[in-house]
Amino acid sequence: MSSIDGTIKKRRKALFSWFSRNESDLLAHRQAPWLDVSEFPGHQDAQEQNNRQPDPNRQRARHAATFGAAVPPVSQHEEQREPEARQDASEGEGDKVLHESHYRPQRRPHGLNTDIPVTTSPARRGRFWVVTLMAAIAIAGTFSLGRWQLSRAAQKEAIQAEIDEQKNLEPLDQAAFMALDNASSSALHRPVRLRGLWLAPHTVYLDNRQMHGIPGFYVLTPFAIEGSNQTVMVQRGWIQRNFNDRAQLQPVVTPPGLVEVVGTISPPPSHLLDLGKAEPGAPMPGGAGSSPIRQNLDLEAYRADTGLPLRTDISLQQTGEASEGLQRDWPAPALGVEKHYGYAFQWFGLSTLVLILYVWFQFIAPYRRARLARRG
């Protein structure tokens, strides 16, 4: 019995030393800051043991008695310690891998995702710079064209302001009009007052002229200036066209003798697109031999046909109330200011569109694709 008791005491002492050493290592491992999620239950058991405040002497005897009855000899247990420890470590790593999928990673703060991969292949970089260069050229070109259209509109507005200013000046007298140089355009659109005679036999009717949207004729009659050897073509007014018979003209009263004419100095009559030869009318008196109805009027050719000392650089546009069967609601000069503003809007809109497409396809769309790829 004494030998058996001695053997049991030795085994208990060996087991107690082994258990104490492994328990201290386990507690030290559980208190590490890199504690794994799978070890939480063990840590909870350790805390429960600490809260119970066990009696070391009583537990030592109880543990020794228990292990003495259930555990094999110390030599056999020492041989199995190392394989079991390796197995426990492998199970711990497996638990860690299994439990990691159940815990969501911490979200990154809002803002740009710096983990998005950036493609740095030479082909993509080259394509990016080619597209950037083409977009820059398109944006700069369309923007410049828009500014050019705005400058053209500003020029036309300046011309319109000059015309309005000229119309508000005092009318030129006859002597000042006679002194005007043929090459001078500074007196255009300025009022003038003249005295002279109408040369009614040389009246011309310009076809396809509209007033208030109604087709008709402009009536032009040469005017011989009193006390001079000069003749100026006067645009007297407008008459409506006879739709049943184009050659039948409405009567126009031409006062005989010396008359006073008030009008504005204007360029020669405007030319329209001539689609064909005008129908012949009655021959003009005075041996001119041509029709009074014309599509356009070339003052140089008319001067050669009639032999009149006619000024070919300017004409006179009669103003005043409707009289003599003629209407004088002359249309304002068509400078096309609104057209230039419309073209400028189109060019600026195209420039903005190119800029938006460039930013979208070069920056926003790749960023969205990369973000969706990371989520997937």
PDB file of N, CA and C in Angstrom, residues 247-318:
ATOM      1  N   ALA A 247     -48.839  91.980-116.109  1.00  0.00           N
ATOM      2  CA  ALA A 247     -48.412  93.173-116.852  1.00  0.00           C
ATOM      3  C   ALA A 247     -49.343  94.356-116.634  1.00  0.00           C
ATOM      4  N   GLN A 248     -50.514  94.122-116.024  1.00  0.00           N
ATOM      5  CA  GLN A 248     -51.444  95.228-115.767  1.00  0.00           C
ATOM      6  C   GLN A 248     -51.062  95.879-114.434  1.00  0.00           C
ATOM      7  N   LEU A 249     -50.572  97.107-114.529  1.00  0.00           N
ATOM      8  CA  LEU A 249     -50.046  97.814-113.361  1.00  0.00           C
ATOM      9  C   LEU A 249     -51.064  98.800-112.830  1.00  0.00           C
ATOM     10  N   GLN A 250     -51.090  98.959-111.519  1.00  0.00           N
ATOM     11  CA  GLN A 250     -51.963  99.958-110.919  1.00  0.00           C
ATOM     12  C   GLN A 250     -51.480 101.358-111.300  1.00  0.00           C
ATOM     13  N   PRO A 251     -52.413 102.258-111.456  1.00  0.00           N
ATOM     14  CA  PRO A 251     -52.014 103.623-111.862  1.00  0.00           C
ATOM     15  C   PRO A 251     -51.259 104.327-110.740  1.00  0.00           C
ATOM     16  N   VAL A 252     -50.227 105.060-111.109  1.00  0.00           N
ATOM     17  CA  VAL A 252     -49.402 105.852-110.187  1.00  0.00           C
ATOM     18  C   VAL A 252     -49.413 107.290-110.671  1.00  0.00           C
ATOM     19  N   VAL A 253     -49.750 108.206-109.753  1.00  0.00           N
ATOM     20  CA  VAL A 253     -49.803 109.625-110.099  1.00  0.00           C
ATOM     21  C   VAL A 253     -48.408 110.210-109.956  1.00  0.00           C
ATOM     22  N   THR A 254     -47.936 110.876-111.024  1.00  0.00           N
ATOM     23  CA  THR A 254     -46.635 111.541-110.996  1.00  0.00           C
ATOM     24  C   THR A 254     -46.860 113.036-111.178  1.00  0.00           C
ATOM     25  N   PRO A 255     -46.632 113.843-110.129  1.00  0.00           N
ATOM     26  CA  PRO A 255     -46.877 115.273-110.239  1.00  0.00           C
ATOM     27  C   PRO A 255     -45.959 115.910-111.294  1.00  0.00           C
ATOM     28  N   PRO A 256     -46.501 116.783-112.137  1.00  0.00           N
ATOM     29  CA  PRO A 256     -45.657 117.480-113.120  1.00  0.00           C
ATOM     30  C   PRO A 256     -45.009 118.716-112.493  1.00  0.00           C
ATOM     31  N   GLY A 257     -44.023 119.252-113.226  1.00  0.00           N
ATOM     32  CA  GLY A 257     -43.379 120.484-112.768  1.00  0.00           C
ATOM     33  C   GLY A 257     -42.421 120.240-111.613  1.00  0.00           C
ATOM     34  N   LEU A 258     -41.955 121.377-111.025  1.00  0.00           N
ATOM     35  CA  LEU A 258     -41.022 121.328-109.908  1.00  0.00           C
ATOM     36  C   LEU A 258     -41.720 120.819-108.649  1.00  0.00           C
ATOM     37  N   VAL A 259     -41.105 119.853-108.044  1.00  0.00           N
ATOM     38  CA  VAL A 259     -41.638 119.285-106.804  1.00  0.00           C
ATOM     39  C   VAL A 259     -40.491 119.174-105.802  1.00  0.00           C
ATOM     40  N   GLU A 260     -40.884 119.069-104.540  1.00  0.00           N
ATOM     41  CA  GLU A 260     -39.891 118.855-103.477  1.00  0.00           C
ATOM     42  C   GLU A 260     -40.034 117.432-102.966  1.00  0.00           C
ATOM     43  N   VAL A 261     -38.915 116.762-102.890  1.00  0.00           N
ATOM     44  CA  VAL A 261     -38.876 115.362-102.471  1.00  0.00           C
ATOM     45  C   VAL A 261     -38.050 115.263-101.192  1.00  0.00           C
ATOM     46  N   VAL A 262     -38.616 114.564-100.218  1.00  0.00           N
ATOM     47  CA  VAL A 262     -37.910 114.296 -98.952  1.00  0.00           C
ATOM     48  C   VAL A 262     -37.717 112.785 -98.850  1.00  0.00           C
ATOM     49  N   GLY A 263     -36.503 112.401 -98.593  1.00  0.00           N
ATOM     50  CA  GLY A 263     -36.209 110.974 -98.485  1.00  0.00           C
ATOM     51  C   GLY A 263     -34.898 110.757 -97.752  1.00  0.00           C
ATOM     52  N   THR A 264     -34.425 109.524 -97.776  1.00  0.00           N
ATOM     53  CA  THR A 264     -33.146 109.173 -97.160  1.00  0.00           C
ATOM     54  C   THR A 264     -32.212 108.638 -98.236  1.00  0.00           C
ATOM     55  N   ILE A 265     -30.938 108.961 -98.055  1.00  0.00           N
ATOM     56  CA  ILE A 265     -29.926 108.483 -98.991  1.00  0.00           C
ATOM     57  C   ILE A 265     -29.723 106.983 -98.750  1.00  0.00           C
ATOM     58  N   SER A 266     -29.848 106.185 -99.811  1.00  0.00           N
ATOM     59  CA  SER A 266     -29.801 104.724 -99.685  1.00  0.00           C
ATOM     60  C   SER A 266     -28.869 104.155-100.741  1.00  0.00           C
ATOM     61  N   PRO A 267     -28.444 102.884-100.550  1.00  0.00           N
ATOM     62  CA  PRO A 267     -27.683 102.218-101.612  1.00  0.00           C
ATOM     63  C   PRO A 267     -28.571 102.005-102.831  1.00  0.00           C
ATOM     64  N   PRO A 268     -28.005 101.585-103.946  1.00  0.00           N
ATOM     65  CA  PRO A 268     -28.832 101.253-105.113  1.00  0.00           C
ATOM     66  C   PRO A 268     -29.824 100.150-104.779  1.00  0.00           C
ATOM     67  N   PRO A 269     -30.890  99.990-105.555  1.00  0.00           N
ATOM     68  CA  PRO A 269     -31.896  98.966-105.273  1.00  0.00           C
ATOM     69  C   PRO A 269     -31.266  97.576-105.149  1.00  0.00           C
ATOM     70  N   SER A 270     -31.781  96.832-104.181  1.00  0.00           N
ATOM     71  CA  SER A 270     -31.232  95.494-103.930  1.00  0.00           C
ATOM     72  C   SER A 270     -31.560  94.557-105.076  1.00  0.00           C
ATOM     73  N   HIS A 271     -30.701  93.548-105.223  1.00  0.00           N
ATOM     74  CA  HIS A 271     -30.870  92.568-106.287  1.00  0.00           C
ATOM     75  C   HIS A 271     -31.450  91.280-105.702  1.00  0.00           C
ATOM     76  N   LEU A 272     -32.373  90.680-106.450  1.00  0.00           N
ATOM     77  CA  LEU A 272     -32.933  89.385-106.093  1.00  0.00           C
ATOM     78  C   LEU A 272     -32.418  88.328-107.053  1.00  0.00           C
ATOM     79  N   LEU A 273     -32.623  87.062-106.682  1.00  0.00           N
ATOM     80  CA  LEU A 273     -32.230  85.966-107.559  1.00  0.00           C
ATOM     81  C   LEU A 273     -33.083  85.995-108.816  1.00  0.00           C
ATOM     82  N   ASP A 274     -32.431  86.105-109.948  1.00  0.00           N
ATOM     83  CA  ASP A 274     -33.133  86.199-111.229  1.00  0.00           C
ATOM     84  C   ASP A 274     -33.329  84.798-111.785  1.00  0.00           C
ATOM     85  N   LEU A 275     -34.588  84.326-111.777  1.00  0.00           N
ATOM     86  CA  LEU A 275     -34.881  82.967-112.215  1.00  0.00           C
ATOM     87  C   LEU A 275     -35.134  82.874-113.719  1.00  0.00           C
ATOM     88  N   GLY A 276     -35.288  83.980-114.403  1.00  0.00           N
ATOM     89  CA  GLY A 276     -35.556  83.937-115.837  1.00  0.00           C
ATOM     90  C   GLY A 276     -35.782  85.329-116.378  1.00  0.00           C
ATOM     91  N   LYS A 277     -35.922  85.405-117.658  1.00  0.00           N
ATOM     92  CA  LYS A 277     -36.145  86.685-118.319  1.00  0.00           C
ATOM     93  C   LYS A 277     -37.562  87.172-118.054  1.00  0.00           C
ATOM     94  N   ALA A 278     -37.677  88.453-117.704  1.00  0.00           N
ATOM     95  CA  ALA A 278     -38.987  89.028-117.418  1.00  0.00           C
ATOM     96  C   ALA A 278     -39.825  89.107-118.682  1.00  0.00           C
ATOM     97  N   GLU A 279     -41.152  89.019-118.473  1.00  0.00           N
ATOM     98  CA  GLU A 279     -42.053  89.124-119.619  1.00  0.00           C
ATOM     99  C   GLU A 279     -41.973  90.530-120.199  1.00  0.00           C
ATOM    100  N   PRO A 280     -41.965  90.648-121.509  1.00  0.00           N
ATOM    101  CA  PRO A 280     -41.863  91.985-122.111  1.00  0.00           C
ATOM    102  C   PRO A 280     -43.134  92.783-121.901  1.00  0.00           C
ATOM    103  N   GLY A 281     -42.989  94.038-121.627  1.00  0.00           N
ATOM    104  CA  GLY A 281     -44.116  94.938-121.482  1.00  0.00           C
ATOM    105  C   GLY A 281     -44.111  95.971-122.605  1.00  0.00           C
ATOM    106  N   ALA A 282     -44.824  97.046-122.361  1.00  0.00           N
ATOM    107  CA  ALA A 282     -44.859  98.110-123.380  1.00  0.00           C
ATOM    108  C   ALA A 282     -43.503  98.778-123.470  1.00  0.00           C
ATOM    109  N   PRO A 283     -43.041  99.111-124.677  1.00  0.00           N
ATOM    110  CA  PRO A 283     -41.756  99.798-124.802  1.00  0.00           C
ATOM    111  C   PRO A 283     -41.785 101.127-124.063  1.00  0.00           C
ATOM    112  N   MET A 284     -40.611 101.442-123.433  1.00  0.00           N
ATOM    113  CA  MET A 284     -40.515 102.680-122.689  1.00  0.00           C
ATOM    114  C   MET A 284     -40.413 103.848-123.650  1.00  0.00           C
ATOM    115  N   PRO A 285     -41.095 104.953-123.353  1.00  0.00           N
ATOM    116  CA  PRO A 285     -40.977 106.122-124.213  1.00  0.00           C
ATOM    117  C   PRO A 285     -39.556 106.656-124.194  1.00  0.00           C
ATOM    118  N   GLY A 286     -39.253 107.400-125.169  1.00  0.00           N
ATOM    119  CA  GLY A 286     -37.941 108.041-125.249  1.00  0.00           C
ATOM    120  C   GLY A 286     -36.916 107.169-125.917  1.00  0.00           C
ATOM    121  N   GLY A 287     -37.371 106.088-126.570  1.00  0.00           N
ATOM    122  CA  GLY A 287     -36.432 105.263-127.325  1.00  0.00           C
ATOM    123  C   GLY A 287     -35.666 104.275-126.493  1.00  0.00           C
ATOM    124  N   ALA A 288     -36.037 104.052-125.225  1.00  0.00           N
ATOM    125  CA  ALA A 288     -35.299 103.079-124.425  1.00  0.00           C
ATOM    126  C   ALA A 288     -35.534 101.672-124.935  1.00  0.00           C
ATOM    127  N   GLY A 289     -36.796 101.386-125.346  1.00  0.00           N
ATOM    128  CA  GLY A 289     -37.110 100.114-125.986  1.00  0.00           C
ATOM    129  C   GLY A 289     -37.112  98.919-125.071  1.00  0.00           C
ATOM    130  N   SER A 290     -37.192  99.086-123.734  1.00  0.00           N
ATOM    131  CA  SER A 290     -37.189  97.959-122.807  1.00  0.00           C
ATOM    132  C   SER A 290     -38.455  97.989-121.962  1.00  0.00           C
ATOM    133  N   SER A 291     -38.750  96.850-121.320  1.00  0.00           N
ATOM    134  CA  SER A 291     -39.962  96.734-120.525  1.00  0.00           C
ATOM    135  C   SER A 291     -39.822  97.518-119.236  1.00  0.00           C
ATOM    136  N   PRO A 292     -40.908  98.130-118.711  1.00  0.00           N
ATOM    137  CA  PRO A 292     -40.828  98.830-117.431  1.00  0.00           C
ATOM    138  C   PRO A 292     -40.778  97.855-116.241  1.00  0.00           C
ATOM    139  N   ILE A 293     -41.173  96.577-116.458  1.00  0.00           N
ATOM    140  CA  ILE A 293     -41.157  95.584-115.382  1.00  0.00           C
ATOM    141  C   ILE A 293     -39.827  94.827-115.448  1.00  0.00           C
ATOM    142  N   ARG A 294     -39.121  94.858-114.358  1.00  0.00           N
ATOM    143  CA  ARG A 294     -37.814  94.195-114.292  1.00  0.00           C
ATOM    144  C   ARG A 294     -37.683  93.455-112.967  1.00  0.00           C
ATOM    145  N   GLN A 295     -36.864  92.421-113.039  1.00  0.00           N
ATOM    146  CA  GLN A 295     -36.560  91.692-111.807  1.00  0.00           C
ATOM    147  C   GLN A 295     -35.547  92.451-110.961  1.00  0.00           C
ATOM    148  N   ASN A 296     -34.525  92.959-111.586  1.00  0.00           N
ATOM    149  CA  ASN A 296     -33.493  93.757-110.932  1.00  0.00           C
ATOM    150  C   ASN A 296     -33.152  94.942-111.839  1.00  0.00           C
ATOM    151  N   LEU A 297     -32.485  95.917-111.219  1.00  0.00           N
ATOM    152  CA  LEU A 297     -32.112  97.122-111.959  1.00  0.00           C
ATOM    153  C   LEU A 297     -30.644  97.427-111.711  1.00  0.00           C
ATOM    154  N   ASP A 298     -29.874  97.373-112.771  1.00  0.00           N
ATOM    155  CA  ASP A 298     -28.471  97.768-112.726  1.00  0.00           C
ATOM    156  C   ASP A 298     -28.377  99.214-113.192  1.00  0.00           C
ATOM    157  N   LEU A 299     -27.970 100.102-112.267  1.00  0.00           N
ATOM    158  CA  LEU A 299     -27.973 101.528-112.597  1.00  0.00           C
ATOM    159  C   LEU A 299     -26.977 101.860-113.700  1.00  0.00           C
ATOM    160  N   GLU A 300     -25.880 101.138-113.751  1.00  0.00           N
ATOM    161  CA  GLU A 300     -24.913 101.405-114.827  1.00  0.00           C
ATOM    162  C   GLU A 300     -25.531 101.078-116.185  1.00  0.00           C
ATOM    163  N   ALA A 301     -26.191  99.895-116.290  1.00  0.00           N
ATOM    164  CA  ALA A 301     -26.811  99.526-117.563  1.00  0.00           C
ATOM    165  C   ALA A 301     -27.990 100.435-117.868  1.00  0.00           C
ATOM    166  N   TYR A 302     -28.741 100.813-116.840  1.00  0.00           N
ATOM    167  CA  TYR A 302     -29.878 101.709-117.069  1.00  0.00           C
ATOM    168  C   TYR A 302     -29.407 103.070-117.561  1.00  0.00           C
ATOM    169  N   ARG A 303     -28.310 103.542-116.997  1.00  0.00           N
ATOM    170  CA  ARG A 303     -27.769 104.829-117.446  1.00  0.00           C
ATOM    171  C   ARG A 303     -27.340 104.751-118.915  1.00  0.00           C
ATOM    172  N   ALA A 304     -26.747 103.627-119.281  1.00  0.00           N
ATOM    173  CA  ALA A 304     -26.341 103.477-120.685  1.00  0.00           C
ATOM    174  C   ALA A 304     -27.557 103.373-121.604  1.00  0.00           C
ATOM    175  N   ASP A 305     -28.637 102.732-121.135  1.00  0.00           N
ATOM    176  CA  ASP A 305     -29.838 102.585-121.965  1.00  0.00           C
ATOM    177  C   ASP A 305     -30.555 103.927-122.163  1.00  0.00           C
ATOM    178  N   THR A 306     -30.662 104.712-121.110  1.00  0.00           N
ATOM    179  CA  THR A 306     -31.449 105.936-121.171  1.00  0.00           C
ATOM    180  C   THR A 306     -30.630 107.165-121.553  1.00  0.00           C
ATOM    181  N   GLY A 307     -29.324 107.115-121.336  1.00  0.00           N
ATOM    182  CA  GLY A 307     -28.487 108.271-121.612  1.00  0.00           C
ATOM    183  C   GLY A 307     -28.646 109.388-120.588  1.00  0.00           C
ATOM    184  N   LEU A 308     -29.226 109.136-119.429  1.00  0.00           N
ATOM    185  CA  LEU A 308     -29.415 110.150-118.398  1.00  0.00           C
ATOM    186  C   LEU A 308     -28.141 110.315-117.576  1.00  0.00           C
ATOM    187  N   PRO A 309     -27.862 111.540-117.098  1.00  0.00           N
ATOM    188  CA  PRO A 309     -26.707 111.762-116.217  1.00  0.00           C
ATOM    189  C   PRO A 309     -27.016 111.266-114.792  1.00  0.00           C
ATOM    190  N   LEU A 310     -27.156 109.965-114.648  1.00  0.00           N
ATOM    191  CA  LEU A 310     -27.664 109.347-113.427  1.00  0.00           C
ATOM    192  C   LEU A 310     -26.508 108.979-112.487  1.00  0.00           C
ATOM    193  N   ARG A 311     -26.707 109.272-111.209  1.00  0.00           N
ATOM    194  CA  ARG A 311     -25.748 108.821-110.198  1.00  0.00           C
ATOM    195  C   ARG A 311     -25.972 107.336-109.952  1.00  0.00           C
ATOM    196  N   THR A 312     -24.878 106.560-110.036  1.00  0.00           N
ATOM    197  CA  THR A 312     -24.997 105.103-109.903  1.00  0.00           C
ATOM    198  C   THR A 312     -24.518 104.580-108.549  1.00  0.00           C
ATOM    199  N   ASP A 313     -23.985 105.476-107.704  1.00  0.00           N
ATOM    200  CA  ASP A 313     -23.463 105.015-106.417  1.00  0.00           C
ATOM    201  C   ASP A 313     -24.519 105.014-105.317  1.00  0.00           C
ATOM    202  N   ILE A 314     -25.540 105.856-105.478  1.00  0.00           N
ATOM    203  CA  ILE A 314     -26.583 105.958-104.452  1.00  0.00           C
ATOM    204  C   ILE A 314     -27.934 106.100-105.127  1.00  0.00           C
ATOM    205  N   SER A 315     -28.973 105.969-104.295  1.00  0.00           N
ATOM    206  CA  SER A 315     -30.335 106.262-104.726  1.00  0.00           C
ATOM    207  C   SER A 315     -31.022 106.995-103.577  1.00  0.00           C
ATOM    208  N   LEU A 316     -32.266 107.372-103.817  1.00  0.00           N
ATOM    209  CA  LEU A 316     -33.030 108.089-102.797  1.00  0.00           C
ATOM    210  C   LEU A 316     -34.297 107.300-102.502  1.00  0.00           C
ATOM    211  N   GLN A 317     -34.583 107.083-101.222  1.00  0.00           N
ATOM    212  CA  GLN A 317     -35.787 106.352-100.801  1.00  0.00           C
ATOM    213  C   GLN A 317     -36.764 107.359-100.204  1.00  0.00           C
ATOM    214  N   GLN A 318     -37.838 107.617-100.955  1.00  0.00           N
ATOM    215  CA  GLN A 318     -38.794 108.647-100.544  1.00  0.00           C
ATOM    216  C   GLN A 318     -39.523 108.218 -99.278  1.00  0.00           C
TER     217      GLN A 318
END
